[in-house]
Tab-separated table of C-alpha atoms and ligand atoms in Angstrom:
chain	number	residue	atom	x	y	z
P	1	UNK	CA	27.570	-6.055	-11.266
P	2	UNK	CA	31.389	-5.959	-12.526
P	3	UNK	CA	31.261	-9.338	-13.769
P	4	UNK	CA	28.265	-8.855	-16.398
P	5	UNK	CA	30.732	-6.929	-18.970
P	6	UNK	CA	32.172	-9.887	-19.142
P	7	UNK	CA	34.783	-12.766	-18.244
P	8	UNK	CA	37.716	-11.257	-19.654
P	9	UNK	CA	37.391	-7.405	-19.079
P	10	UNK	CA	38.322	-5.808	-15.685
P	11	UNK	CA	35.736	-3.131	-14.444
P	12	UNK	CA	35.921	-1.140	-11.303
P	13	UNK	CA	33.037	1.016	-9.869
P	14	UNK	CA	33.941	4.613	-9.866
P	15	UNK	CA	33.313	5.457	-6.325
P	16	UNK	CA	30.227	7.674	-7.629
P	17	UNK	CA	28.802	4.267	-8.848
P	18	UNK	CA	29.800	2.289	-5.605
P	19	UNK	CA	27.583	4.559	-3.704
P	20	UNK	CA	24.592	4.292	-5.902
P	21	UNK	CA	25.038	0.665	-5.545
P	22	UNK	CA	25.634	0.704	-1.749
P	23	UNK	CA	22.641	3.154	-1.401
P	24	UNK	CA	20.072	1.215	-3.447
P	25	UNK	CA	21.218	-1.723	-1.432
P	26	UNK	CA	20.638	0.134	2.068
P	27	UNK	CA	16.994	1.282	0.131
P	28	UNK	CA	16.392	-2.277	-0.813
P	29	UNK	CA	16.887	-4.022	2.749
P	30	UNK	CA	15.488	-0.612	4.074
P	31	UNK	CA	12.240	-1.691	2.293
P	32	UNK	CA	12.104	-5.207	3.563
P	33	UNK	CA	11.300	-3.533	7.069
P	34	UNK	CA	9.106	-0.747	5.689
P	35	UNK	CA	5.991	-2.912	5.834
P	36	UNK	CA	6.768	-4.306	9.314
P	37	UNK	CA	7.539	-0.843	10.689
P	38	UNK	CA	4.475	0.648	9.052
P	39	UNK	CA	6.099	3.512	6.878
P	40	UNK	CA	3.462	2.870	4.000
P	41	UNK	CA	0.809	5.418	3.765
P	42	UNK	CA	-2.032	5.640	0.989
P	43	UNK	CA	-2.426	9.289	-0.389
P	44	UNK	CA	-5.641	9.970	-2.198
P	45	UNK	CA	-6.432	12.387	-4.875
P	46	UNK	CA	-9.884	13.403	-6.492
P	47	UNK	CA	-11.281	12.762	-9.822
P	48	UNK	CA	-13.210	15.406	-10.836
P	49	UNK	CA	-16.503	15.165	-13.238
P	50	UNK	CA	-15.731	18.290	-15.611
P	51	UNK	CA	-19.371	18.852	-16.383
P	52	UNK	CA	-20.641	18.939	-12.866
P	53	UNK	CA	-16.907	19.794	-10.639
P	54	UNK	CA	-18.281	17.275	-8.377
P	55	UNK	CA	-16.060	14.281	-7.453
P	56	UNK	CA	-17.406	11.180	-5.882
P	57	UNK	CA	-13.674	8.487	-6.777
P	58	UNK	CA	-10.254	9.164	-6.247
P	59	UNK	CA	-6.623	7.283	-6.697
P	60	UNK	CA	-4.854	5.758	-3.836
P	61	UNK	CA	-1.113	6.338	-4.413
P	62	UNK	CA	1.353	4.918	-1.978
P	63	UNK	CA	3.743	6.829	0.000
P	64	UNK	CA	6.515	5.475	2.050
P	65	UNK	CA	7.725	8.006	4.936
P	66	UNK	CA	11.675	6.758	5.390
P	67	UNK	CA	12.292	6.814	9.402
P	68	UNK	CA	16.102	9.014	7.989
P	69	UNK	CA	15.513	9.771	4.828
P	70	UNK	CA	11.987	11.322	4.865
P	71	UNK	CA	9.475	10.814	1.930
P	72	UNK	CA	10.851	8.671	-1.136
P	73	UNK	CA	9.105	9.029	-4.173
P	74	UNK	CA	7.476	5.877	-5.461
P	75	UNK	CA	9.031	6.464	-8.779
P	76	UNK	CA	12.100	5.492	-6.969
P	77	UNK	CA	10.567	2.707	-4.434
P	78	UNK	CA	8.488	1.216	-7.039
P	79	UNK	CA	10.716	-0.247	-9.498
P	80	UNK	CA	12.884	-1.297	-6.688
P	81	UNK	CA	10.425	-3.328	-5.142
P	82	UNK	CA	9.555	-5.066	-7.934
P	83	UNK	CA	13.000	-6.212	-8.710
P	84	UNK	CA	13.754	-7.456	-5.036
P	85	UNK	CA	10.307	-9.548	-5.107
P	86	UNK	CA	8.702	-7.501	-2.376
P	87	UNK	CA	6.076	-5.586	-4.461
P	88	UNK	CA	3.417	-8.076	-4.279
P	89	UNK	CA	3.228	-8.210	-0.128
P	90	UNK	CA	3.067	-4.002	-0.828
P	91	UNK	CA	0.547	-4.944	-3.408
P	92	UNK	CA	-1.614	-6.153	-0.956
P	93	UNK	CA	-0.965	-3.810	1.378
P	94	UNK	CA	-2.470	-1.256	-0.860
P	95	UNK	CA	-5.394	-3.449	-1.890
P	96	UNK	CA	-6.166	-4.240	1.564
P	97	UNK	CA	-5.908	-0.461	2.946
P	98	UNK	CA	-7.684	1.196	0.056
P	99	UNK	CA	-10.362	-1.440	0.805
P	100	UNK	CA	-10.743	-1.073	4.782
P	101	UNK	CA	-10.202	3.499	4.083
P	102	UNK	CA	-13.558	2.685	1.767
P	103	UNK	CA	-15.515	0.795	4.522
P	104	UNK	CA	-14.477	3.745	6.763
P	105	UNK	CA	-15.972	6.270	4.732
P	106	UNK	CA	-18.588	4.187	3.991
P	107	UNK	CA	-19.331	3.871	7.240
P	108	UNK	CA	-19.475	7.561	7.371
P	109	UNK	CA	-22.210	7.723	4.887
P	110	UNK	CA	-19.526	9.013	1.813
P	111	UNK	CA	-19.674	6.244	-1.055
P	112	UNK	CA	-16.125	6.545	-2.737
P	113	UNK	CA	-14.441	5.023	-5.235
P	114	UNK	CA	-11.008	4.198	-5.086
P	115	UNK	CA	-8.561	3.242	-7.786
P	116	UNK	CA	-5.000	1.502	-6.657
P	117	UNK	CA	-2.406	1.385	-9.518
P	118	UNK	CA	-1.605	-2.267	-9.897
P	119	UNK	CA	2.006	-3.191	-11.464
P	120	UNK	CA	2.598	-5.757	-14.198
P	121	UNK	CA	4.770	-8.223	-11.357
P	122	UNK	CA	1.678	-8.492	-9.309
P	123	UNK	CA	-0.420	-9.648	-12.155
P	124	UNK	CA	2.360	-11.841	-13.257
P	125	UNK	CA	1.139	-14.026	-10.103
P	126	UNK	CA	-1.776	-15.203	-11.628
P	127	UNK	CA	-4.192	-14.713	-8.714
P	128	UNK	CA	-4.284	-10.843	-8.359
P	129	UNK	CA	-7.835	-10.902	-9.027
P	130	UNK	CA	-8.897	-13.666	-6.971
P	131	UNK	CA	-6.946	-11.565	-4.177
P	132	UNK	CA	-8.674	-8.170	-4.868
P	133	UNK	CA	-12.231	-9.758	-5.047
P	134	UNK	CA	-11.381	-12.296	-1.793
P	135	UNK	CA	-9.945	-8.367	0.058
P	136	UNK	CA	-13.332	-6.585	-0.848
P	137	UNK	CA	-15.410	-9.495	0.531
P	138	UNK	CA	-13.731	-9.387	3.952
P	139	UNK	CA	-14.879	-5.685	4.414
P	140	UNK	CA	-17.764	-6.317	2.421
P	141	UNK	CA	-17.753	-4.105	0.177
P	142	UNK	CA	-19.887	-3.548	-3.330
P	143	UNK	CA	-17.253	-3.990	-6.575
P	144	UNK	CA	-18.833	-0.393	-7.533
P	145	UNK	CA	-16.636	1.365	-5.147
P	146	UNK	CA	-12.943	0.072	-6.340
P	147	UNK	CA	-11.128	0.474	-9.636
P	148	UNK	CA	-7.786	-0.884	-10.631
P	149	UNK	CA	-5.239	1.069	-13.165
P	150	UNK	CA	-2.799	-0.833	-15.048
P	151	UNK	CA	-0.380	0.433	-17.513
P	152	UNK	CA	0.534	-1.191	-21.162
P	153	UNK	CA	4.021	-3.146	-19.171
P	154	UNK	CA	1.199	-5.759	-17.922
P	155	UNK	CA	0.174	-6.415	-21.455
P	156	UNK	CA	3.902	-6.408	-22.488
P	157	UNK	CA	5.170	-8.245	-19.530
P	158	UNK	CA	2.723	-11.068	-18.712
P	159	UNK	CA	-0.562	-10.839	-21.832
P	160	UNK	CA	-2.516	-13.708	-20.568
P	161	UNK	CA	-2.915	-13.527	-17.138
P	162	UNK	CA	-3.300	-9.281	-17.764
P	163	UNK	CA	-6.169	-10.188	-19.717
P	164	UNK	CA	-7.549	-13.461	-17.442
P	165	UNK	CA	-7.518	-10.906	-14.523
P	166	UNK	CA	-9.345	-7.858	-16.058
P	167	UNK	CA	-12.171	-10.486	-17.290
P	168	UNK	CA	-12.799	-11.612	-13.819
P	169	UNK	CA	-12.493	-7.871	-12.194
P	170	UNK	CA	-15.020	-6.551	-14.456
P	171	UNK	CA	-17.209	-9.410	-14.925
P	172	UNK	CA	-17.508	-8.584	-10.564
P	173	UNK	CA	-18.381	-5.465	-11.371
P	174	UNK	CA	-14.761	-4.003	-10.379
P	175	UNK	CA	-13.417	-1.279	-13.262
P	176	UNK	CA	-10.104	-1.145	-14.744
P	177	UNK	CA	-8.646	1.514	-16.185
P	178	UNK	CA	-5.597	1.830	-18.705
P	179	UNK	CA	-2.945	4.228	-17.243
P	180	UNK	CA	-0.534	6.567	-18.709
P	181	UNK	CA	-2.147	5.897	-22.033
P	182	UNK	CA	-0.203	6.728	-24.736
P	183	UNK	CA	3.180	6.257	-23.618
P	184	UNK	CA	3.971	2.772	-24.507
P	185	UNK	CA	4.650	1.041	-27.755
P	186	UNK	CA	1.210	-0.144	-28.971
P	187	UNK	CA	-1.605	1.327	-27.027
P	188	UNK	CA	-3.984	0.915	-29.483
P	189	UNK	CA	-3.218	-3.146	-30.011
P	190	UNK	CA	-4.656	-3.777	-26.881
P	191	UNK	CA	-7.494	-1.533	-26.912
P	192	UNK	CA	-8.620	-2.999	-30.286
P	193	UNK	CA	-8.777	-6.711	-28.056
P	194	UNK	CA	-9.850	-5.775	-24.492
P	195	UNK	CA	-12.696	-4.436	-23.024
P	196	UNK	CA	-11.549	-1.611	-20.425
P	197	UNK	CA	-14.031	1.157	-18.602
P	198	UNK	CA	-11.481	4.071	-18.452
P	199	UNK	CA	-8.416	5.395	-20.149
P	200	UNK	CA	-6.469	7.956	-18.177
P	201	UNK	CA	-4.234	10.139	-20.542
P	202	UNK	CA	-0.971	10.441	-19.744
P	203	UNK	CA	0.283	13.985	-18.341
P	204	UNK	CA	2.807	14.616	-21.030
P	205	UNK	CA	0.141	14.647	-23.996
P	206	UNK	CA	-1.466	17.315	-21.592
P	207	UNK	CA	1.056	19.798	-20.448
P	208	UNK	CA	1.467	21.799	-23.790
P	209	UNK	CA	-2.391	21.795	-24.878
P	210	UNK	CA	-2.471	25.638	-24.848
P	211	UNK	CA	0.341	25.390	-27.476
P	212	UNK	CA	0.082	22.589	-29.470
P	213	UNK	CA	-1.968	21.584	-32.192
P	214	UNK	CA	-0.305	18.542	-32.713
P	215	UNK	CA	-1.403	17.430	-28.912
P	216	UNK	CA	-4.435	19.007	-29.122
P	217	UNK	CA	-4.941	16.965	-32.458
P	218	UNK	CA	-4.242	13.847	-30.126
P	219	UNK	CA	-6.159	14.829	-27.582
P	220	UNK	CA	-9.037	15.376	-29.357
P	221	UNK	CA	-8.964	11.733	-31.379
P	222	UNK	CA	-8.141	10.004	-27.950
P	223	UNK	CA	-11.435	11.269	-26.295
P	224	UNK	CA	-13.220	10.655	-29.261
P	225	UNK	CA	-12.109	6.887	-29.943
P	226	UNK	CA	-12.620	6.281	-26.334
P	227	UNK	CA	-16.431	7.363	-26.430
P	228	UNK	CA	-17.119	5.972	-29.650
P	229	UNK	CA	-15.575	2.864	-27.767
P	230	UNK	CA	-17.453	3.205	-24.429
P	231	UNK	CA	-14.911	4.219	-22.332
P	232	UNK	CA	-14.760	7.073	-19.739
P	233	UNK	CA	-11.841	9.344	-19.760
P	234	UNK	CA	-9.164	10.925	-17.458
P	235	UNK	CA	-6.779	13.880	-18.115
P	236	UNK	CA	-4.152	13.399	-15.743
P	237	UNK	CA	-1.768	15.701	-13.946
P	238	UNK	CA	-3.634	19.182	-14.726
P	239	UNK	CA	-2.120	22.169	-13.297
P	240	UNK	CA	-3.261	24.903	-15.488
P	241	UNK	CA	-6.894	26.241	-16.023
P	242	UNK	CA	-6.287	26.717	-19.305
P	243	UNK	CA	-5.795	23.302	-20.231
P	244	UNK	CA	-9.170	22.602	-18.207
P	245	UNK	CA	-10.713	25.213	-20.468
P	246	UNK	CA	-9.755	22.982	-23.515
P	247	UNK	CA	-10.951	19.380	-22.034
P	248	UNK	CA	-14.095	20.858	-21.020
P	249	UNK	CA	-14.237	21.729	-24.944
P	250	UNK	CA	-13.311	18.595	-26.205
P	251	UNK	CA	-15.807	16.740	-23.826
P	252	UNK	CA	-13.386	14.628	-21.185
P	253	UNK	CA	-15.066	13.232	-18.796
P	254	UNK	CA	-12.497	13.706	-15.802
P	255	UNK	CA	-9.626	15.463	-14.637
P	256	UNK	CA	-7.168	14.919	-12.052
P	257	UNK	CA	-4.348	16.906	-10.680
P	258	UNK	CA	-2.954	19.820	-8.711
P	259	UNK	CA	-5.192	22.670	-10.000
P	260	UNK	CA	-8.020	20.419	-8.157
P	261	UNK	CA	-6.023	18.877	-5.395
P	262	UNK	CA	-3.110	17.308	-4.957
P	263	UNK	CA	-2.702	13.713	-3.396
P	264	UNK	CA	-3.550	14.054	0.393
P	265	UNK	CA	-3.750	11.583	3.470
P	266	UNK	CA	-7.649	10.009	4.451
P	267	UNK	CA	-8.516	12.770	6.959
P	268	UNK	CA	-7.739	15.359	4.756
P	269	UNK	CA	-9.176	14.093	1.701
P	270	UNK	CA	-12.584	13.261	3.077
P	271	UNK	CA	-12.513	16.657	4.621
P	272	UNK	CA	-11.790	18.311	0.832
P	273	UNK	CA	-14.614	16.093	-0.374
P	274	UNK	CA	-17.420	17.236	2.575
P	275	UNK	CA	-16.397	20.813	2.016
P	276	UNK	CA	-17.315	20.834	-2.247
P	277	UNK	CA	-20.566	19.175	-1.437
P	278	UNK	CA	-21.486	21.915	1.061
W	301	C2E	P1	0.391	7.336	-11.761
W	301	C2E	O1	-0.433	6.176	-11.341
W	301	C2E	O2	0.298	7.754	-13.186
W	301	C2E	O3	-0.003	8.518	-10.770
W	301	C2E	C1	-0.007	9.870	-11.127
W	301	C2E	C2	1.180	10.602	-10.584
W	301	C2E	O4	1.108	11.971	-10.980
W	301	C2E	C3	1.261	10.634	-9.056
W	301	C2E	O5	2.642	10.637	-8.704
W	301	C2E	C4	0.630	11.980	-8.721
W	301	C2E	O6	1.014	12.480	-7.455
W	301	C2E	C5	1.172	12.812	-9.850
W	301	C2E	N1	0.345	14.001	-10.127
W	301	C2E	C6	-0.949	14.180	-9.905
W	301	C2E	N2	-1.362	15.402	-10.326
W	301	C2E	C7	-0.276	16.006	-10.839
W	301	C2E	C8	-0.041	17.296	-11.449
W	301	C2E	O7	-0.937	18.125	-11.608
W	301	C2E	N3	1.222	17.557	-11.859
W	301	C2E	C9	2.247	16.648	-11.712
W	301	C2E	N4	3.458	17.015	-12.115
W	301	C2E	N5	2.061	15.435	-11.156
W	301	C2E	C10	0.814	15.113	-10.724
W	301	C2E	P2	3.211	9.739	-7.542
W	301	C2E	O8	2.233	9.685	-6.416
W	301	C2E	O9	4.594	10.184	-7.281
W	301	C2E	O10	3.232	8.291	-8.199
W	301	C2E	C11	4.032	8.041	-9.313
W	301	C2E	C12	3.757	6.692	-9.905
W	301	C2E	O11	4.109	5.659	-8.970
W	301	C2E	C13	2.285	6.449	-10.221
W	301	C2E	O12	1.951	7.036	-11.462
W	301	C2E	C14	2.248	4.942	-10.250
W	301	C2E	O13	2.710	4.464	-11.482
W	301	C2E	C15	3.256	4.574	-9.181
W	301	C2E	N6	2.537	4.235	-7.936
W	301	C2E	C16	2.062	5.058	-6.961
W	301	C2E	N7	1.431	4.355	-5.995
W	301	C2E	C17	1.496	3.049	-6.383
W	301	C2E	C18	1.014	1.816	-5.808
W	301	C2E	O14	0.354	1.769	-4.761
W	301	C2E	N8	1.298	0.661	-6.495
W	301	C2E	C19	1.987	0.672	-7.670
W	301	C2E	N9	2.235	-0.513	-8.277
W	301	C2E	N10	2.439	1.805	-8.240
W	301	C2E	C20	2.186	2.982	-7.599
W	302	MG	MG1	-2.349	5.620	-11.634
W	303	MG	MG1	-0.738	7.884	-14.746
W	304	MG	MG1	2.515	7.376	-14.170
């Protein structure tokens, strides 16, 4: 606001400015009724095993259909919700919907795991994984079949209860994986201290692998560090076959993104993952 630069100095809000300010406001009370009205939908997209092409998990990734505005991106909703205080009742909301969509295709004889993306505000709470274990007992559910993904803010933002929570997830048997990896300030420091199951490499070491021997260098070292250290990993946001060509090479375990399928709703996901099994 104005009066953050200070007593003495006079700002005013070009009128440019005034109308990001008015329209993140509308957004921001527009979000308050989201969850009320039901304009949250979970997207899923596959994980895909490069050496067999098979895919038995997936990431949940949260979509909010705007009643005027149509789809908004939760690049935009995200951060938003976490500064007005309302991303831990969405938090749940995720938790508890991937968990019942899971049951459902249990029920359907299709074992699935599904990864939500957690954010550093909801582990800030303390209780996150109290709440995610308490939400897979009430559809009784195996920990097998859910995975959490955190990125290196939680370990910047709120270290000991980050950590607290990941101990009790996996010591239930539920896996956490390390998003985005790569892109923060020290994303080895906390590998060298806690135990994870899967790394996911962020999309922008990826999208020049054809070209670049420098990324391919990185590349390379990541996947190798993470086996030598146990842990399974994910090439995110792959487009190209060429740049499948190369993981398959360098032995990644996973790979997610639009070359295999993009995010889609329940129905059509579980349809997508009947028709590669047949
Ligand atoms: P993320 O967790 O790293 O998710 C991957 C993003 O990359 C998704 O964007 C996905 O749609 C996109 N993507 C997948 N394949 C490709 C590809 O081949 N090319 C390109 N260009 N993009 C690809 P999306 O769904 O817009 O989500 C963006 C971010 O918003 C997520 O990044 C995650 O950080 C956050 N987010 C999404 N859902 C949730 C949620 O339920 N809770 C929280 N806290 N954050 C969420
Ligand atoms: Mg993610
Ligand atoms: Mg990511
Ligand atoms: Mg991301």
């Amino acid at each position: 606001l104005a009066k953050d630069f200070g007593r003495n100095s006079f700002r005013f809000f070009s009128s440019e400015q005034h109308q990001q300010i008015q329209s993140r406001y509308q957004m921001g009370s527009d979000l308050q009724a989201a969850l009320d009205n039901g304009e949250f939908q979970l997207y899923y997209q596959p994980k895909v095993c490069l050496q067999t092409g098979r895919s038995d998990s997936c990431e949940a990734l949260l979509r909010w259909l705007h009643p005027q505005l149509g789809f908004i991106s939760p690049v935009e909703f995200i951060p938003l919700a976490e500064d007005l205080g309302l991303i831990n009742r969405i938090g749940d909301f995720v938790i508890a919907e991937a968990c019942r969509q899971i049951a459902a295709w249990r029920k359907q004889g299709a074992e699935i795991n599904v990864a939500v993306n957690v954010s550093a505000k909801q582990f800030q709470q303390g209780d996150i994984a109290e709440r995610i274990l308490a939400t897979l007992q009430q559809q009784s559910l195996p920990a097998h079949l859910l995975s959490v993904e955190l990125t290196e803010s939680c370990f910047l933002y709120c270290p000991e209860e980050t950590k607290r929570a990941i101990n009790t997830l996996r010591s239930q048997g539920i896996q956490v994986a390390i998003d985005d990896f790569g892109t923060g300030y020290s994303s080895l420091s906390y590998i060298r201290t806690m135990e994870l199951d899967t790394l996911k490499i962020d999309r922008s070491f990826l999208v020049n692998l054809g070209d670049s021997e420098v990324d391919r260098a990185i590349v390379t070292s990541i996947i190798e560090m993470s086996h030598i250290l146990g842990l399974k990993v994910v090439a995110e946001g792959i487009e190209h076959q060429s740049q499948m060509n190369i993981l398959k090479q360098m032995s990644c375990d996973q790979l997610q993104g639009f070359l295999l399928a993009r995010p889609m709703p329940a129905d059509a996901f579980i349809n997508w993952h009947q028709h590669q099994k047949a």
